[in-house]
Amino acid sequence: MRLIAEDLACRRSGRRVFAGLSFTLGAGEALTVTGRNGAGKSSLLAILAGRLRPEAGRLVAEGVGERTIPECLHVVGHRDGLKGALTAEENLAFARDLLGDADLSPREALARLGLAHAAGLPVAYLSAGQRRRVALARLLVCRRPLWLLDEPTAALDVASQGALAGLMRAHLAGGGLVIAATHQALGLETARELSVEAFRAGRVEQSADPFAETV
Ligand SMILES: Nc1ncnc2c1ncn2[C@@H]1O[C@H](COP(=O)(O)OP(=O)(O)OP(=O)(O)O)[C@@H](O)[C@H]1O
């Protein structure tokens, strides 16, 4: 898969958040989206996920056949999207049935996140970091090329941050793409950085592409 974002602009509550934002991301590549609070990182991810309409610009996915961009991606955002009354395993089985493209079994995915022991517990009983790990395990139960991650290390301890870095590296090595909004280093040495602040309305040159030399 290759994702091309062209000249994206975003307006929220009547305020221009960013404009003229372009990038291209190919198979095996990662992008970290940075910027201060309120700069528009989550808004950019929402546009990429098809959950927020851009004020201008367009998104193109190459190499995905008939599939739409939302059918090619996973989102792990601020809200974990888990059902508290269901067990960790049941939540993942639900996601697998809903999304299709089955990959690892729920138990295998939980084991990769060090949560095999919690498979049978209702998610409501889990800690914040454990819930985040269940949400991240969703990445592994369905095969989707593009991972959109919003502050994926939030609430994770050091060991779990390392496990996440390993999962992202394996995904990239298999030709996947990762776009992660973050305030922290993610342990991805090859990731390029996209500062949303560089595209703040009034500060941008139209269609400026910070990766023009590398794509
Ligand atoms: N649901 C919403 N409705 C209207 N405006 C919103 C909404 N969500 C965010 N905004 C506004 O959009 C702008 C960008 O917010 P966004 O959440 O994308 O920033 P961010 O860079 O992800 O911030 P943070 O680092 O705090 O997560 C902010 O000015 C915010 O007030």
mmCIF file of C-alpha atoms and ligand atoms in Angstrom:
data_model
loop_
_atom_site.group_PDB
_atom_site.id
_atom_site.type_symbol
_atom_site.label_atom_id
_atom_site.label_comp_id
_atom_site.label_asym_id
_atom_site.label_seq_id
_atom_site.Cartn_x
_atom_site.Cartn_y
_atom_site.Cartn_z
ATOM 1 C CA MET A 1 0.000 0.000 0.000
ATOM 2 C CA ARG A 2 1.070 3.560 -0.672
ATOM 3 C CA LEU A 3 -0.769 6.490 0.912
ATOM 4 C CA ILE A 4 -0.650 9.937 -0.641
ATOM 5 C CA ALA A 5 -2.006 12.963 1.203
ATOM 6 C CA GLU A 6 -2.268 16.039 -0.979
ATOM 7 C CA ASP A 7 -2.663 19.580 0.261
ATOM 8 C CA LEU A 8 -4.871 18.720 3.234
ATOM 9 C CA ALA A 9 -6.536 21.497 5.202
ATOM 10 C CA CYS A 10 -8.520 21.135 8.409
ATOM 11 C CA ARG A 11 -10.998 23.506 10.036
ATOM 12 C CA ARG A 12 -12.576 22.827 13.416
ATOM 13 C CA SER A 13 -15.055 25.020 15.279
ATOM 14 C CA GLY A 14 -14.558 27.627 12.574
ATOM 15 C CA ARG A 15 -10.790 27.785 13.116
ATOM 16 C CA ARG A 16 -8.262 26.748 10.495
ATOM 17 C CA VAL A 17 -6.086 24.159 12.254
ATOM 18 C CA PHE A 18 -3.677 23.382 9.418
ATOM 19 C CA ALA A 19 -3.448 23.800 5.662
ATOM 20 C CA GLY A 20 -1.257 22.750 2.756
ATOM 21 C CA LEU A 21 -0.259 19.474 4.424
ATOM 22 C CA SER A 22 1.091 16.820 2.056
ATOM 23 C CA PHE A 23 3.032 13.603 2.460
ATOM 24 C CA THR A 24 3.540 10.232 0.835
ATOM 25 C CA LEU A 25 4.071 7.032 2.776
ATOM 26 C CA GLY A 26 5.032 3.743 1.167
ATOM 27 C CA ALA A 27 5.097 0.107 2.274
ATOM 28 C CA GLY A 28 7.402 -0.441 5.241
ATOM 29 C CA GLU A 29 7.497 3.266 6.196
ATOM 30 C CA ALA A 30 6.548 5.003 9.421
ATOM 31 C CA LEU A 31 5.583 8.598 10.132
ATOM 32 C CA THR A 32 5.469 10.193 13.563
ATOM 33 C CA VAL A 33 3.087 13.150 13.763
ATOM 34 C CA THR A 34 4.253 15.719 16.280
ATOM 35 C CA GLY A 35 3.171 19.117 17.562
ATOM 36 C CA ARG A 36 1.985 20.870 20.703
ATOM 37 C CA ASN A 37 -1.392 20.161 22.322
ATOM 38 C CA GLY A 38 -4.149 21.301 19.992
ATOM 39 C CA ALA A 39 -1.876 21.504 16.943
ATOM 40 C CA GLY A 40 -4.080 19.072 15.029
ATOM 41 C CA LYS A 41 -2.436 15.654 15.332
ATOM 42 C CA SER A 42 -5.638 13.809 16.248
ATOM 43 C CA SER A 43 -7.526 15.811 13.643
ATOM 44 C CA LEU A 44 -5.066 14.688 10.971
ATOM 45 C CA LEU A 45 -5.471 11.063 12.045
ATOM 46 C CA ALA A 46 -9.261 11.475 11.973
ATOM 47 C CA ILE A 47 -9.036 12.773 8.398
ATOM 48 C CA LEU A 48 -6.783 9.866 7.401
ATOM 49 C CA ALA A 49 -9.239 7.428 9.023
ATOM 50 C CA GLY A 50 -12.163 8.901 7.101
ATOM 51 C CA ARG A 51 -13.812 10.119 10.298
ATOM 52 C CA LEU A 52 -13.385 13.829 9.637
ATOM 53 C CA ARG A 53 -13.861 15.571 6.319
ATOM 54 C CA PRO A 54 -10.896 17.727 5.317
ATOM 55 C CA GLU A 55 -11.638 21.322 4.422
ATOM 56 C CA ALA A 56 -9.472 20.843 1.341
ATOM 57 C CA GLY A 57 -7.141 18.335 -0.227
ATOM 58 C CA ARG A 58 -7.405 14.649 -0.973
ATOM 59 C CA LEU A 59 -6.169 11.211 0.022
ATOM 60 C CA VAL A 60 -5.168 8.512 -2.437
ATOM 61 C CA ALA A 61 -4.294 4.883 -1.667
ATOM 62 C CA GLU A 62 -2.375 2.872 -4.230
ATOM 63 C CA GLY A 63 -1.959 -0.887 -4.318
ATOM 64 C CA VAL A 64 -5.137 -1.711 -2.400
ATOM 65 C CA GLY A 65 -7.359 -2.887 -5.230
ATOM 66 C CA GLU A 66 -11.033 -2.116 -4.717
ATOM 67 C CA ARG A 67 -10.713 -1.433 -0.994
ATOM 68 C CA THR A 68 -11.420 1.990 0.445
ATOM 69 C CA ILE A 69 -8.838 3.610 2.736
ATOM 70 C CA PRO A 70 -10.922 2.927 5.900
ATOM 71 C CA GLU A 71 -10.998 -0.759 4.913
ATOM 72 C CA CYS A 72 -7.193 -0.785 4.885
ATOM 73 C CA LEU A 73 -6.517 0.583 8.340
ATOM 74 C CA HIS A 74 -6.665 0.123 12.078
ATOM 75 C CA VAL A 75 -7.128 3.002 14.489
ATOM 76 C CA VAL A 76 -5.999 2.913 18.111
ATOM 77 C CA GLY A 77 -7.017 6.243 19.573
ATOM 78 C CA HIS A 78 -7.563 7.975 22.890
ATOM 79 C CA ARG A 79 -10.779 6.032 23.393
ATOM 80 C CA ASP A 80 -10.028 2.349 23.613
ATOM 81 C CA GLY A 81 -13.301 1.241 21.993
ATOM 82 C CA LEU A 82 -13.534 -1.772 24.320
ATOM 83 C CA LYS A 83 -16.657 -3.149 25.954
ATOM 84 C CA GLY A 84 -16.060 -3.313 29.711
ATOM 85 C CA ALA A 85 -18.468 -6.170 30.356
ATOM 86 C CA LEU A 86 -16.792 -8.442 27.786
ATOM 87 C CA THR A 87 -13.540 -10.249 28.477
ATOM 88 C CA ALA A 88 -10.338 -9.233 26.714
ATOM 89 C CA GLU A 89 -10.635 -12.307 24.503
ATOM 90 C CA GLU A 90 -14.288 -11.596 23.686
ATOM 91 C CA ASN A 91 -13.484 -7.992 22.773
ATOM 92 C CA LEU A 92 -10.836 -9.172 20.319
ATOM 93 C CA ALA A 93 -13.074 -11.891 18.876
ATOM 94 C CA PHE A 94 -15.746 -9.226 18.342
ATOM 95 C CA ALA A 95 -13.256 -6.998 16.511
ATOM 96 C CA ARG A 96 -12.114 -9.900 14.361
ATOM 97 C CA ASP A 97 -15.669 -10.811 13.369
ATOM 98 C CA LEU A 98 -16.510 -7.188 12.664
ATOM 99 C CA LEU A 99 -13.411 -6.223 10.673
ATOM 100 C CA GLY A 100 -12.578 -9.490 8.897
ATOM 101 C CA ASP A 101 -9.066 -10.080 7.457
ATOM 102 C CA ALA A 102 -8.413 -12.467 10.384
ATOM 103 C CA ASP A 103 -4.807 -12.831 11.480
ATOM 104 C CA LEU A 104 -3.728 -14.016 14.965
ATOM 105 C CA SER A 105 -6.223 -15.592 17.332
ATOM 106 C CA PRO A 106 -7.322 -13.348 20.226
ATOM 107 C CA ARG A 107 -5.307 -15.445 22.696
ATOM 108 C CA GLU A 108 -2.151 -15.279 20.550
ATOM 109 C CA ALA A 109 -2.553 -11.521 20.142
ATOM 110 C CA LEU A 110 -2.969 -11.033 23.896
ATOM 111 C CA ALA A 111 0.116 -13.175 24.509
ATOM 112 C CA ARG A 112 2.155 -10.881 22.208
ATOM 113 C CA LEU A 113 1.160 -7.989 24.474
ATOM 114 C CA GLY A 114 2.014 -9.972 27.626
ATOM 115 C CA LEU A 115 -1.644 -10.314 28.567
ATOM 116 C CA ALA A 116 -2.304 -14.036 28.163
ATOM 117 C CA HIS A 117 -3.224 -14.250 31.860
ATOM 118 C CA ALA A 118 -5.955 -11.618 31.441
ATOM 119 C CA ALA A 119 -7.727 -13.172 28.453
ATOM 120 C CA GLY A 120 -10.721 -14.280 30.505
ATOM 121 C CA LEU A 121 -11.129 -11.128 32.609
ATOM 122 C CA PRO A 122 -13.784 -8.514 31.894
ATOM 123 C CA VAL A 123 -12.013 -5.481 30.471
ATOM 124 C CA ALA A 124 -13.675 -3.285 33.115
ATOM 125 C CA TYR A 125 -11.432 -5.012 35.694
ATOM 126 C CA LEU A 126 -8.209 -4.127 33.894
ATOM 127 C CA SER A 127 -5.833 -1.233 34.597
ATOM 128 C CA ALA A 128 -5.450 1.656 32.147
ATOM 129 C CA GLY A 129 -2.231 0.203 30.721
ATOM 130 C CA GLN A 130 -3.745 -3.255 30.430
ATOM 131 C CA ARG A 131 -6.773 -1.861 28.593
ATOM 132 C CA ARG A 132 -4.465 -0.019 26.230
ATOM 133 C CA ARG A 133 -2.634 -3.281 25.540
ATOM 134 C CA VAL A 134 -5.944 -5.023 24.724
ATOM 135 C CA ALA A 135 -6.741 -2.182 22.310
ATOM 136 C CA LEU A 136 -3.299 -2.605 20.730
ATOM 137 C CA ALA A 137 -3.840 -6.380 20.459
ATOM 138 C CA ARG A 138 -6.631 -5.542 17.996
ATOM 139 C CA LEU A 139 -3.880 -4.620 15.535
ATOM 140 C CA LEU A 140 -2.852 -8.256 15.475
ATOM 141 C CA VAL A 141 -6.188 -10.059 15.170
ATOM 142 C CA CYS A 142 -7.014 -8.483 11.786
ATOM 143 C CA ARG A 143 -4.491 -7.887 9.041
ATOM 144 C CA ARG A 144 -4.669 -4.284 7.882
ATOM 145 C CA PRO A 145 -1.747 -2.534 6.163
ATOM 146 C CA LEU A 146 -2.079 0.939 7.726
ATOM 147 C CA TRP A 147 -1.893 1.445 11.489
ATOM 148 C CA LEU A 148 -3.085 4.850 12.737
ATOM 149 C CA LEU A 149 -2.020 5.248 16.345
ATOM 150 C CA ASP A 150 -2.874 8.221 18.549
ATOM 151 C CA GLU A 151 -0.514 8.438 21.529
ATOM 152 C CA PRO A 152 -0.042 4.661 21.486
ATOM 153 C CA THR A 153 2.358 4.661 24.449
ATOM 154 C CA ALA A 154 -0.075 6.472 26.778
ATOM 155 C CA ALA A 155 -0.388 4.504 30.039
ATOM 156 C CA LEU A 156 2.159 1.891 28.893
ATOM 157 C CA ASP A 157 5.049 0.896 31.160
ATOM 158 C CA VAL A 158 8.575 0.633 29.767
ATOM 159 C CA ALA A 159 8.306 -3.089 28.995
ATOM 160 C CA SER A 160 5.035 -2.603 27.119
ATOM 161 C CA GLN A 161 6.494 0.334 25.179
ATOM 162 C CA GLY A 162 9.275 -2.016 24.078
ATOM 163 C CA ALA A 163 6.739 -4.672 23.084
ATOM 164 C CA LEU A 164 4.810 -2.111 21.045
ATOM 165 C CA ALA A 165 8.005 -0.990 19.305
ATOM 166 C CA GLY A 166 8.667 -4.635 18.396
ATOM 167 C CA LEU A 167 5.165 -5.047 16.972
ATOM 168 C CA MET A 168 5.503 -1.883 14.884
ATOM 169 C CA ARG A 169 8.896 -2.976 13.558
ATOM 170 C CA ALA A 170 7.512 -6.383 12.571
ATOM 171 C CA HIS A 171 4.554 -4.712 10.862
ATOM 172 C CA LEU A 172 6.879 -2.430 8.894
ATOM 173 C CA ALA A 173 9.158 -5.336 7.979
ATOM 174 C CA GLY A 174 6.096 -7.078 6.512
ATOM 175 C CA GLY A 175 5.341 -4.090 4.272
ATOM 176 C CA GLY A 176 2.898 -2.352 6.620
ATOM 177 C CA LEU A 177 2.637 1.393 7.253
ATOM 178 C CA VAL A 178 2.501 3.161 10.632
ATOM 179 C CA ILE A 179 1.368 6.713 11.320
ATOM 180 C CA ALA A 180 1.583 7.632 14.993
ATOM 181 C CA ALA A 181 0.757 10.896 16.726
ATOM 182 C CA THR A 182 3.029 11.134 19.709
ATOM 183 C CA HIS A 183 4.786 13.335 22.229
ATOM 184 C CA GLN A 184 7.311 10.569 22.948
ATOM 185 C CA ALA A 185 9.970 8.691 21.017
ATOM 186 C CA LEU A 186 8.492 5.415 19.796
ATOM 187 C CA GLY A 187 11.703 3.485 19.238
ATOM 188 C CA LEU A 188 11.333 3.466 15.450
ATOM 189 C CA GLU A 189 14.704 4.530 14.129
ATOM 190 C CA THR A 190 13.572 4.805 10.519
ATOM 191 C CA ALA A 191 10.410 6.841 11.165
ATOM 192 C CA ARG A 192 10.116 10.236 9.514
ATOM 193 C CA GLU A 193 8.656 13.118 11.475
ATOM 194 C CA LEU A 194 5.783 15.324 10.363
ATOM 195 C CA SER A 195 5.301 18.392 12.540
ATOM 196 C CA VAL A 196 1.692 19.523 12.152
ATOM 197 C CA GLU A 197 2.731 22.914 13.522
ATOM 198 C CA ALA A 198 4.692 23.563 10.347
ATOM 199 C CA PHE A 199 1.342 23.648 8.545
ATOM 200 C CA ARG A 200 -0.413 26.019 10.872
ATOM 201 C CA ALA A 201 -2.729 28.300 8.977
ATOM 202 C CA GLY A 202 -0.899 31.458 8.036
ATOM 203 C CA ARG A 203 2.533 29.865 8.410
ATOM 204 C CA VAL A 204 2.440 27.484 5.467
ATOM 205 C CA GLU A 205 3.489 27.682 1.916
ATOM 206 C CA GLN A 206 0.790 26.042 -0.140
ATOM 207 C CA SER A 207 1.476 22.374 -0.903
ATOM 208 C CA ALA A 208 4.742 22.383 1.027
ATOM 209 C CA ASP A 209 5.904 18.773 1.199
ATOM 210 C CA PRO A 210 8.593 18.190 3.832
ATOM 211 C CA PHE A 211 9.421 14.863 2.204
ATOM 212 C CA ALA A 212 9.772 16.166 -1.308
ATOM 213 C CA GLU A 213 13.414 15.076 -1.469
ATOM 214 C CA THR A 214 12.775 11.565 -0.220
ATOM 215 C CA VAL A 215 9.709 10.464 -2.153
HETATM 216 N N1 LIG B 1 -14.644 17.383 18.304
HETATM 217 C C1 LIG B 1 -14.144 18.600 18.074
HETATM 218 N N2 LIG B 1 -14.952 19.616 17.680
HETATM 219 C C2 LIG B 1 -14.454 20.838 17.438
HETATM 220 N N3 LIG B 1 -13.155 21.173 17.558
HETATM 221 C C3 LIG B 1 -12.318 20.218 17.948
HETATM 222 C C4 LIG B 1 -12.756 18.888 18.236
HETATM 223 N N4 LIG B 1 -11.696 18.146 18.597
HETATM 224 C C5 LIG B 1 -10.646 18.985 18.553
HETATM 225 N N5 LIG B 1 -10.997 20.218 18.171
HETATM 226 C C6 LIG B 1 -10.111 21.380 17.998
HETATM 227 O O1 LIG B 1 -9.220 21.099 16.934
HETATM 228 C C7 LIG B 1 -7.924 21.586 17.234
HETATM 229 C C8 LIG B 1 -6.937 20.459 17.075
HETATM 230 O O2 LIG B 1 -7.205 19.462 18.066
HETATM 231 P P1 LIG B 1 -6.518 18.027 18.028
HETATM 232 O O3 LIG B 1 -7.217 17.171 19.029
HETATM 233 O O4 LIG B 1 -6.441 17.565 16.626
HETATM 234 O O5 LIG B 1 -5.031 18.393 18.537
HETATM 235 P P2 LIG B 1 -3.834 17.443 18.987
HETATM 236 O O6 LIG B 1 -2.600 17.958 18.313
HETATM 237 O O7 LIG B 1 -4.187 16.023 18.751
HETATM 238 O O8 LIG B 1 -3.763 17.748 20.542
HETATM 239 P P3 LIG B 1 -3.255 16.852 21.802
HETATM 240 O O9 LIG B 1 -1.741 16.816 21.766
HETATM 241 O O10 LIG B 1 -3.748 17.624 22.973
HETATM 242 O O11 LIG B 1 -3.890 15.491 21.691
HETATM 243 C C9 LIG B 1 -7.987 22.173 18.643
HETATM 244 O O12 LIG B 1 -8.075 23.577 18.498
HETATM 245 C C10 LIG B 1 -9.244 21.606 19.221
HETATM 246 O O13 LIG B 1 -9.853 22.538 20.091
#
